[in-house]
Amino acid sequence: MDYDISLAGNFGEPRPNHFHGGLDISTDNVEGKVIYSIGDGYVSRITQGIDGFGNAVYVTHPSGQTSIYCHLKSFSPRIQAALRDYQYAHETNVPDARLSPLVCPVSQGQFIALSGNTGHSTGPHLHLEIHDTETWDMLDPYEFLNDYINDSVPPQAHGLMAAPMVGEGVFNNSTKTQTFGIAGHQLTQSFTAWGKVGFALWGDDYMQGTYHHYGIRETILMLDGNMIFRSNVDRIPVAKNAFVNAWGDYDHWRQTRRWYLKSYIEPGNQLAILSADSLRGIINFNEERDYQLEYILRDFKGNESHYTFTVRGVRQEIPRPELPIGPRFHWNQTNSYAYPGEMQLVVPYGLLADDIILQPVVNRQPDKVSDQYSFYPVSCPLMADGELMIRARLDRIGSDRILSTEVDPSKLYIRSSLGRYMGGDYQDGWVIGRINELCYAYGLDYDDEPPSISPITNTQAPSDVLRLSVSDAQSGVASYKATIDGKFVVFNPKEKTSQVVCNLRESPIRKTGRQHQLLFTATDHRNNSKTFETSIIY
């Protein structure tokens, strides 16, 4: 940008199921600010409506990184033309152009876009990400923009969490997780413990001249002068994004929307940004003495703050825990659970950070294609997709309505209790799909109805722009294709609506003022298709 940088969010902030992968750069809450490339390179990808980025430009640099500029209002004319050329050359409506280095080279400081508010954006700003081009790890953009960002304010801690290990520790005479407010740099509360206890911290980083708060780059926990835990949020593999739920206390976030980040490592947590001693950062209070603890918080600029507290080791009995009854899934193995002949859930190794105890529930639906199955009473996301198999009752398909065709098992799919299409493939009486959340109820549904298509603009009135509404109430629209007089034309989705839009001025159709024939075919995820045909004047 051509003005001083102010951040609305920084790299590595914890979010549910993912880390914030870049910097949110303020645009003064307006759209239309000029965006320039941060370095020499070439435009390697242009997308619209993918990954929550809205309109996005990817620039690959010879130094081995790729910068991504997201939530854009519009592209530069050259980049917009490259997107359209790609779509017409490949006859695709999917706005995802992958370009070779010679198509659209750029120089440092070259205009590439105008800032906006597209995609999963709650207000106008620029989201900038930088990735390692080879591994696609997310990198902290601070590393590349350090000279342009002013920050002399240290991080600040707000709350301390003590988490006794189940059946192995107590803190302040309790086996429950407890939180304590932090009012100064030396906690004066009287703390006691016995056995194994882990700690977690809620805190934020700050910068001068703004009310925004940010994630903390580096956190260190010291015990009696020795470092037992360190986090350094500098590089995050995209595939490990969901492990943020294991680093943070996800259950506490779910209830309070506050992230207490653990200063110990769950046994199955695969985040390389975390390191700890042989006890994984858990402290074993096994001596009757004072234990001196200190937190050191640092931001990227080296601003740091210290917080100290004392825990007295007091010998006492550790109560045996009352655990829920149910099958245990172990973090260090592949796990499966089944209702024989009805359903099977498989969670491969690497999808859990610690053991969990399932609490499965079956909602019997004898008149439906299948029963519904859930596995946990509250939100319990996996680190990646597990496999779910559900037996289909083919004789129940269409029991509540008149089928338009004969029963076709390929029209079956898994549907969540939120009404979401979860996909799945039919094989030998079973529908096999993938899920990554254990709390929802899953069952089978059947979709043999095609999408609906209706015109938004008057196709009989001369116009340079065509708008259609395309929707599907069950499995959802998977693809569509349009031709005018037999020639392919691009329809792009209009953000946050069911509309698709064709700009005829960018199409191969010549403007004659005469009638042309439009054919538009939409297909849903169960391969049901519908074609809309009409004449247009252009």
XYZ file of C-alpha atoms in Angstrom:
538
model
C 0.000 0.000 0.000
C 1.061 3.627 -0.326
C 0.342 4.631 3.287
C 1.474 3.558 6.759
C 0.507 -0.007 7.600
C -1.895 -0.599 10.492
C -2.887 -4.154 11.379
C -6.367 -5.442 12.203
C -5.027 -8.985 12.731
C -1.692 -10.790 12.705
C -0.248 -14.149 11.762
C -1.038 -17.208 13.875
C -3.977 -15.867 15.874
C -5.968 -18.897 17.105
C -9.360 -19.406 15.484
C -11.683 -22.407 15.714
C -10.227 -25.176 13.526
C -7.461 -22.999 12.073
C -4.815 -20.386 12.625
C -5.124 -16.948 11.067
C -2.807 -17.483 8.121
C -1.647 -13.942 7.446
C -1.870 -10.246 8.254
C -5.111 -8.288 8.120
C -4.055 -4.835 6.947
C -6.427 -1.965 7.617
C -7.908 -0.028 4.694
C -9.596 2.563 6.934
C -12.828 0.550 6.668
C -13.326 1.497 3.024
C -12.963 -0.374 -0.255
C -10.978 0.632 -3.312
C -7.475 1.162 -1.857
C -4.705 0.455 -4.363
C -2.814 -2.809 -3.725
C 0.720 -3.350 -5.040
C 2.833 -6.493 -5.325
C 5.318 -6.807 -2.451
C 8.010 -8.197 -4.765
C 9.034 -9.249 -8.251
C 7.429 -12.393 -9.582
C 4.467 -13.529 -11.640
C 0.738 -13.982 -11.090
C 0.452 -17.734 -10.677
C -3.215 -17.985 -9.664
C -6.388 -15.865 -9.684
C -9.477 -16.992 -7.774
C -12.966 -15.808 -6.892
C -14.986 -17.297 -4.016
C -12.484 -20.020 -3.052
C -11.220 -20.755 0.500
C -13.141 -17.764 1.879
C -10.662 -15.441 0.135
C -13.237 -13.753 -2.115
C -11.346 -12.207 -5.020
C -7.682 -13.200 -4.609
C -4.385 -12.841 -6.477
C -1.398 -15.179 -5.964
C 2.072 -13.850 -6.858
C 4.934 -16.361 -6.946
C 8.369 -14.861 -6.206
C 11.793 -16.159 -7.306
C 12.917 -16.124 -3.640
C 10.746 -19.199 -3.004
C 7.595 -17.663 -1.564
C 4.094 -16.955 -2.852
C 2.148 -13.929 -1.622
C -1.664 -13.964 -1.650
C -3.829 -10.805 -1.623
C -7.405 -11.526 -0.497
C -10.901 -10.002 -0.105
C -10.242 -7.768 -3.124
C -12.889 -5.580 -4.693
C -11.473 -6.006 -8.186
C -8.337 -6.980 -10.097
C -6.168 -4.789 -12.282
C -7.417 -4.810 -15.904
C -4.474 -6.986 -16.934
C -5.156 -9.593 -14.251
C -8.906 -9.525 -14.921
C -8.221 -10.179 -18.609
C -5.918 -13.080 -17.721
C -8.696 -14.659 -15.619
C -11.226 -14.357 -18.438
C -8.789 -15.648 -21.054
C -8.097 -18.699 -18.870
C -11.791 -19.419 -18.332
C -12.609 -19.243 -22.029
C -9.519 -21.203 -23.059
C -10.459 -23.994 -20.615
C -14.246 -23.555 -20.975
C -14.735 -23.424 -17.224
C -17.008 -21.329 -15.055
C -14.851 -22.042 -12.005
C -12.962 -18.777 -11.397
C -9.637 -20.439 -10.576
C -6.970 -19.587 -13.132
C -3.547 -21.269 -12.842
C -1.087 -19.261 -14.952
C 2.405 -19.938 -16.276
C 5.233 -17.485 -15.475
C 5.102 -15.760 -18.872
C 1.389 -14.877 -18.842
C 1.367 -12.134 -16.214
C 4.775 -11.149 -14.742
C 4.781 -8.367 -12.127
C 7.392 -6.125 -10.548
C 7.704 -5.006 -6.940
C 5.352 -2.089 -6.395
C 3.200 -2.859 -9.455
C -0.561 -2.253 -9.175
C -2.423 -5.571 -9.007
C -5.843 -4.915 -7.387
C -8.183 -2.718 -5.390
C -8.946 -3.647 -1.787
C -12.436 -4.851 -0.903
C -14.673 -6.888 1.383
C -15.310 -10.107 -0.557
C -15.273 -13.656 0.768
C -15.318 -14.441 4.487
C -14.631 -10.848 5.455
C -16.520 -8.964 8.171
C -15.293 -5.545 7.056
C -13.129 -3.956 4.346
C -9.437 -4.861 4.691
C -6.602 -6.636 2.908
C -5.743 -10.161 4.059
C -2.135 -10.882 3.048
C -0.694 -14.388 3.248
C 2.795 -15.612 2.392
C 3.489 -19.287 1.768
C 6.574 -21.340 1.120
C 6.014 -22.110 -2.562
C 7.431 -25.638 -2.332
C 5.873 -26.890 0.936
C 2.939 -24.437 1.038
C 3.603 -23.824 4.748
C 2.111 -20.546 5.958
C 4.839 -18.018 6.845
C 4.601 -14.922 9.020
C 4.414 -11.887 6.667
C 6.084 -9.901 9.456
C 9.338 -11.536 8.306
C 9.050 -9.694 4.988
C 7.360 -6.444 6.092
C 9.254 -5.822 9.321
C 10.658 -2.478 8.170
C 7.185 -1.131 7.386
C 5.459 -1.960 10.687
C 5.958 0.044 13.877
C 5.373 -1.725 17.187
C 6.814 -0.826 20.582
C 4.022 -2.284 22.758
C 4.682 -5.623 24.519
C 2.162 -8.496 24.738
C -0.139 -8.646 27.739
C -1.534 -11.621 29.690
C -5.153 -11.520 30.860
C -5.748 -14.881 32.499
C -4.040 -18.007 33.826
C -5.536 -21.493 33.581
C -4.525 -24.456 35.754
C -5.499 -27.873 34.394
C -4.873 -30.866 36.670
C -4.302 -34.006 34.651
C -7.292 -36.333 35.024
C -6.672 -38.714 37.905
C -3.095 -37.495 38.332
C -3.222 -34.045 39.911
C -5.053 -31.425 41.970
C -4.762 -27.643 42.026
C -6.070 -25.511 44.879
C -7.658 -28.679 46.328
C -9.652 -29.310 43.156
C -9.376 -31.665 40.204
C -11.260 -29.224 37.937
C -9.727 -26.807 35.470
C -9.655 -23.310 36.960
C -8.959 -19.824 35.597
C -7.549 -16.775 37.363
C -7.435 -13.147 36.261
C -4.071 -11.445 35.864
C -3.978 -7.858 37.151
C -0.223 -7.304 37.393
C 3.096 -8.840 36.470
C 3.369 -10.687 39.767
C 0.422 -12.871 40.705
C -0.139 -12.627 44.452
C -2.783 -15.355 44.772
C -2.020 -18.322 46.992
C -1.738 -21.437 44.810
C -1.276 -25.035 45.947
C -0.896 -28.211 43.909
C -0.017 -31.875 44.064
C 0.652 -34.246 41.213
C 0.612 -33.382 37.518
C -0.771 -30.001 36.443
C -0.595 -28.145 33.142
C -0.972 -24.412 32.677
C -2.437 -22.278 29.904
C -2.462 -18.546 29.222
C -4.949 -16.126 27.710
C -3.207 -13.083 26.319
C -2.914 -10.669 23.406
C -0.336 -8.567 21.648
C -0.904 -4.878 20.929
C 0.446 -2.041 18.788
C 0.421 1.686 19.279
C -2.214 3.801 17.562
C -4.906 1.111 17.336
C -7.401 -0.694 19.562
C -6.918 -4.028 17.764
C -5.333 -6.966 19.563
C -3.243 -9.755 18.098
C -1.850 -13.218 18.676
C 1.396 -13.554 20.639
C 4.427 -14.600 18.586
C 6.437 -16.285 21.371
C 5.436 -17.702 24.777
C 7.895 -19.264 27.239
C 7.104 -20.938 30.561
C 9.955 -21.202 33.072
C 10.001 -23.468 36.136
C 12.595 -22.663 38.797
C 14.680 -20.854 36.183
C 14.482 -23.622 33.540
C 12.443 -23.426 30.352
C 9.833 -26.195 30.200
C 7.671 -24.933 27.314
C 8.028 -22.627 24.304
C 5.780 -21.667 21.424
C 7.101 -19.725 18.441
C 4.420 -19.038 15.846
C 6.543 -18.515 12.742
C 5.597 -21.302 10.265
C 2.469 -23.454 10.162
C 1.822 -26.287 7.682
C -1.664 -25.874 6.222
C -2.405 -29.559 6.872
C -1.807 -29.012 10.623
C -4.185 -26.051 10.902
C -6.825 -27.921 12.919
C -4.322 -28.702 15.690
C -4.996 -25.197 16.966
C -7.947 -26.845 18.750
C -5.479 -29.033 20.654
C -3.093 -26.208 21.537
C -5.937 -24.052 22.774
C -8.527 -25.237 25.297
C -11.255 -25.781 22.696
C -13.999 -26.584 25.210
C -13.299 -23.361 27.108
C -13.284 -21.368 23.852
C -16.590 -22.953 22.851
C -18.203 -21.688 26.057
C -16.461 -18.317 26.522
C -14.935 -17.398 23.112
C -11.582 -16.926 24.873
C -8.518 -18.879 23.819
C -6.389 -20.185 26.658
C -3.326 -21.576 24.872
C -1.781 -24.529 26.680
C 1.794 -24.344 27.929
C 1.994 -28.107 27.585
C 1.654 -30.391 24.594
C -1.097 -32.956 24.172
C 0.468 -36.337 23.281
C -0.897 -36.302 19.721
C -0.415 -32.612 18.958
C 1.716 -32.385 15.793
C 2.431 -28.629 15.789
C 6.155 -28.057 15.261
C 5.815 -24.505 16.634
C 5.540 -26.058 20.127
C 8.455 -27.494 22.123
C 8.685 -28.714 25.707
C 10.699 -30.756 28.193
C 10.424 -34.512 28.725
C 7.106 -34.077 30.607
C 5.628 -32.159 27.636
C 5.441 -28.995 29.751
C 3.321 -30.635 32.447
C 4.616 -29.952 35.958
C 4.783 -32.776 38.495
C 4.316 -31.180 41.927
C 5.789 -34.015 43.983
C 7.764 -32.086 46.612
C 6.450 -30.038 49.520
C 8.088 -26.748 48.588
C 7.548 -23.535 46.638
C 7.729 -23.834 42.841
C 8.644 -20.589 41.039
C 6.982 -20.090 37.644
C 7.480 -17.336 35.108
C 5.865 -16.557 31.770
C 7.837 -14.604 29.152
C 5.793 -13.176 26.269
C 7.454 -11.681 23.168
C 6.205 -10.180 19.934
C 7.991 -10.185 16.577
C 9.720 -6.878 17.326
C 11.227 -8.248 20.539
C 8.938 -6.371 22.925
C 8.438 -8.625 25.933
C 6.634 -8.870 29.261
C 7.124 -11.142 32.289
C 4.600 -12.661 34.689
C 5.603 -14.595 37.809
C 3.690 -16.700 40.318
C 4.407 -19.248 43.031
C 2.753 -22.621 43.568
C 3.210 -24.425 46.873
C 3.486 -28.201 46.703
C 1.116 -29.620 49.352
C 0.878 -33.392 49.697
C -2.675 -34.738 49.417
C -4.725 -37.595 48.047
C -5.616 -37.383 44.357
C -9.244 -38.483 43.858
C -10.033 -41.148 41.311
C -11.929 -39.610 38.390
C -15.483 -40.461 37.385
C -15.225 -40.981 33.648
C -18.156 -41.204 31.243
C -19.069 -44.659 30.035
C -18.349 -45.366 26.402
C -15.797 -46.694 23.918
C -12.373 -45.026 24.157
C -10.659 -43.711 21.033
C -6.860 -43.556 21.452
C -4.746 -40.770 19.963
C -1.906 -43.128 18.963
C -3.813 -45.657 16.861
C -6.517 -46.067 14.242
C -9.913 -46.385 15.955
C -13.242 -47.770 14.809
C -16.737 -48.042 16.242
C -19.703 -49.848 14.713
C -23.298 -50.846 15.011
C -22.847 -54.126 13.096
C -24.764 -54.137 9.838
C -25.852 -50.490 10.283
C -22.934 -48.069 10.664
C -19.164 -47.929 11.071
C -16.950 -44.961 12.022
C -13.189 -45.087 11.399
C -10.845 -42.423 12.807
C -7.302 -43.017 11.485
C -4.141 -42.406 13.488
C -3.176 -38.726 13.645
C -6.693 -37.279 13.867
C -6.802 -37.020 17.682
C -4.505 -35.037 19.968
C -5.495 -37.078 23.038
C -7.791 -39.951 23.985
C -11.530 -39.325 23.947
C -14.462 -41.376 25.229
C -17.289 -41.621 22.709
C -20.880 -41.188 23.831
C -22.738 -42.486 20.772
C -26.452 -41.899 20.248
C -28.746 -43.493 17.652
C -31.894 -41.721 16.502
C -34.023 -44.567 15.145
C -35.927 -43.677 11.965
C -37.579 -46.892 10.749
C -39.412 -45.131 7.899
C -36.304 -43.340 6.590
C -33.448 -44.426 4.365
C -31.282 -44.808 7.496
C -31.123 -44.009 11.186
C -29.120 -40.992 12.429
C -25.870 -41.415 14.353
C -23.926 -39.013 16.567
C -20.812 -39.766 18.616
C -20.159 -36.953 21.109
C -22.451 -34.665 23.138
C -20.631 -31.390 22.332
C -18.468 -30.130 19.485
C -15.505 -32.455 18.953
C -13.683 -31.677 15.690
C -11.145 -34.110 14.262
C -7.819 -32.902 12.872
C -8.798 -34.198 9.423
C -11.554 -36.307 7.903
C -12.557 -39.666 9.317
C -14.595 -42.261 7.410
C -18.276 -42.941 8.048
C -20.191 -45.851 6.498
C -23.994 -46.094 6.784
C -26.152 -48.960 5.521
C -28.943 -47.815 3.185
C -32.501 -49.133 3.381
C -33.260 -49.029 -0.323
C -36.871 -50.114 0.232
C -37.488 -46.906 2.214
C -36.409 -44.557 -0.569
C -39.398 -42.522 -1.642
C -41.663 -43.794 1.139
C -42.688 -40.207 1.907
C -43.113 -39.041 -1.705
C -43.562 -40.201 -5.296
C -40.234 -40.805 -7.005
C -39.696 -39.196 -10.387
C -37.618 -42.174 -11.558
C -36.737 -45.676 -10.451
C -34.563 -45.987 -7.342
C -30.928 -45.139 -8.134
C -28.504 -45.801 -5.218
C -26.011 -43.303 -6.650
C -28.433 -40.541 -5.572
C -27.874 -41.375 -1.902
C -25.642 -39.147 0.235
C -24.776 -38.453 3.868
C -26.521 -35.469 5.432
C -25.675 -33.861 8.771
C -28.166 -32.680 11.379
C -27.332 -29.126 10.247
C -28.744 -30.017 6.841
C -25.312 -30.024 5.220
C -24.489 -32.225 2.256
C -21.582 -34.476 3.292
C -21.167 -36.454 0.071
C -20.539 -40.173 0.002
C -20.331 -43.027 -2.506
C -22.678 -46.000 -2.708
C -21.025 -49.427 -2.582
C -22.652 -52.810 -1.924
C -25.499 -51.437 0.161
C -23.426 -48.854 2.066
C -22.843 -45.139 1.599
C -19.239 -44.276 2.437
C -18.348 -40.664 3.202
C -16.094 -38.450 5.310
C -16.744 -36.339 8.394
C -14.568 -34.203 10.685
C -16.956 -33.354 13.548
C -18.288 -35.970 15.965
C -21.135 -34.058 17.626
C -23.497 -33.784 14.656
C -26.020 -36.482 13.797
C -25.480 -38.140 10.418
C -27.926 -40.063 8.277
C -28.710 -40.777 4.635
C -30.816 -38.772 2.249
C -31.823 -39.233 -1.375
C -31.711 -36.602 -4.107
C -33.215 -37.277 -7.527
C -34.449 -33.734 -8.145
C -32.499 -31.379 -10.435
C -31.505 -27.800 -9.567
C -33.848 -24.904 -10.262
C -32.920 -22.170 -12.753
C -34.733 -18.881 -13.238
C -33.842 -15.611 -14.997
C -33.163 -12.467 -12.935
C -32.835 -10.071 -15.888
C -35.368 -9.724 -18.683
C -33.843 -11.863 -21.415
C -36.056 -10.198 -24.029
C -34.691 -6.720 -23.310
C -31.307 -5.729 -24.788
C -28.612 -5.983 -22.124
C -24.858 -6.508 -21.820
C -25.268 -8.561 -18.633
C -27.228 -11.776 -18.033
C -28.232 -12.855 -14.524
C -29.718 -16.202 -13.527
C -30.633 -17.684 -10.172
C -29.363 -21.249 -9.724
C -30.109 -23.255 -6.582
C -30.561 -26.787 -5.295
C -32.355 -27.553 -2.034
C -30.722 -30.921 -1.340
C -27.220 -31.914 -2.421
C -26.424 -28.454 -3.815
C -25.262 -27.156 -7.185
C -22.029 -28.832 -8.286
C -21.464 -27.268 -11.707
C -23.081 -25.464 -14.593
C -22.298 -24.688 -18.218
C -23.761 -22.218 -20.687
C -23.613 -21.646 -24.431
C -24.963 -18.892 -26.649
C -25.513 -19.957 -30.256
C -23.418 -23.026 -29.434
C -20.436 -21.019 -28.144
C -19.261 -21.381 -24.536
C -19.804 -18.321 -22.321
C -18.630 -17.731 -18.746
C -21.132 -17.269 -15.922
C -19.461 -16.276 -12.659
C -21.141 -16.662 -9.252
C -22.253 -13.442 -7.568
C -20.884 -13.330 -4.053
C -23.181 -14.457 -1.202
C -26.183 -15.012 -3.501
C -27.595 -17.798 -5.678
C -27.028 -15.662 -8.770
C -24.625 -16.269 -11.649
C -23.648 -13.469 -13.994
C -22.432 -13.348 -17.599
C -20.812 -10.185 -18.944
C -21.482 -10.474 -22.657
C -18.907 -7.784 -23.490
C -16.209 -10.239 -22.322
C -17.706 -13.146 -24.266
C -17.092 -14.266 -27.874
C -20.659 -13.261 -28.806
C -20.821 -10.273 -31.160
C -23.355 -7.585 -30.352
C -25.834 -7.414 -33.263
C -29.076 -6.343 -31.579
C -30.622 -9.577 -32.774
C -31.828 -12.710 -31.030
C -29.420 -15.353 -29.778
C -30.111 -18.724 -28.209
C -29.007 -19.331 -24.596
C -28.646 -22.853 -23.187
C -27.776 -23.105 -19.479
C -27.364 -26.510 -17.796
C -26.917 -26.938 -14.036
C -25.960 -30.198 -12.324
C -26.122 -31.009 -8.598
C -23.793 -33.202 -6.542
C -25.910 -36.318 -7.255
C -25.671 -35.776 -11.015
C -29.218 -34.501 -11.515
C -29.270 -31.961 -14.347
C -31.629 -29.322 -15.670
C -31.343 -27.184 -18.794
C -32.813 -23.715 -19.137
C -33.310 -22.508 -22.703
C -34.352 -19.075 -23.880
C -33.702 -16.479 -26.530
C -31.893 -13.252 -25.680
C -31.460 -9.973 -27.513
C -27.870 -8.721 -27.793
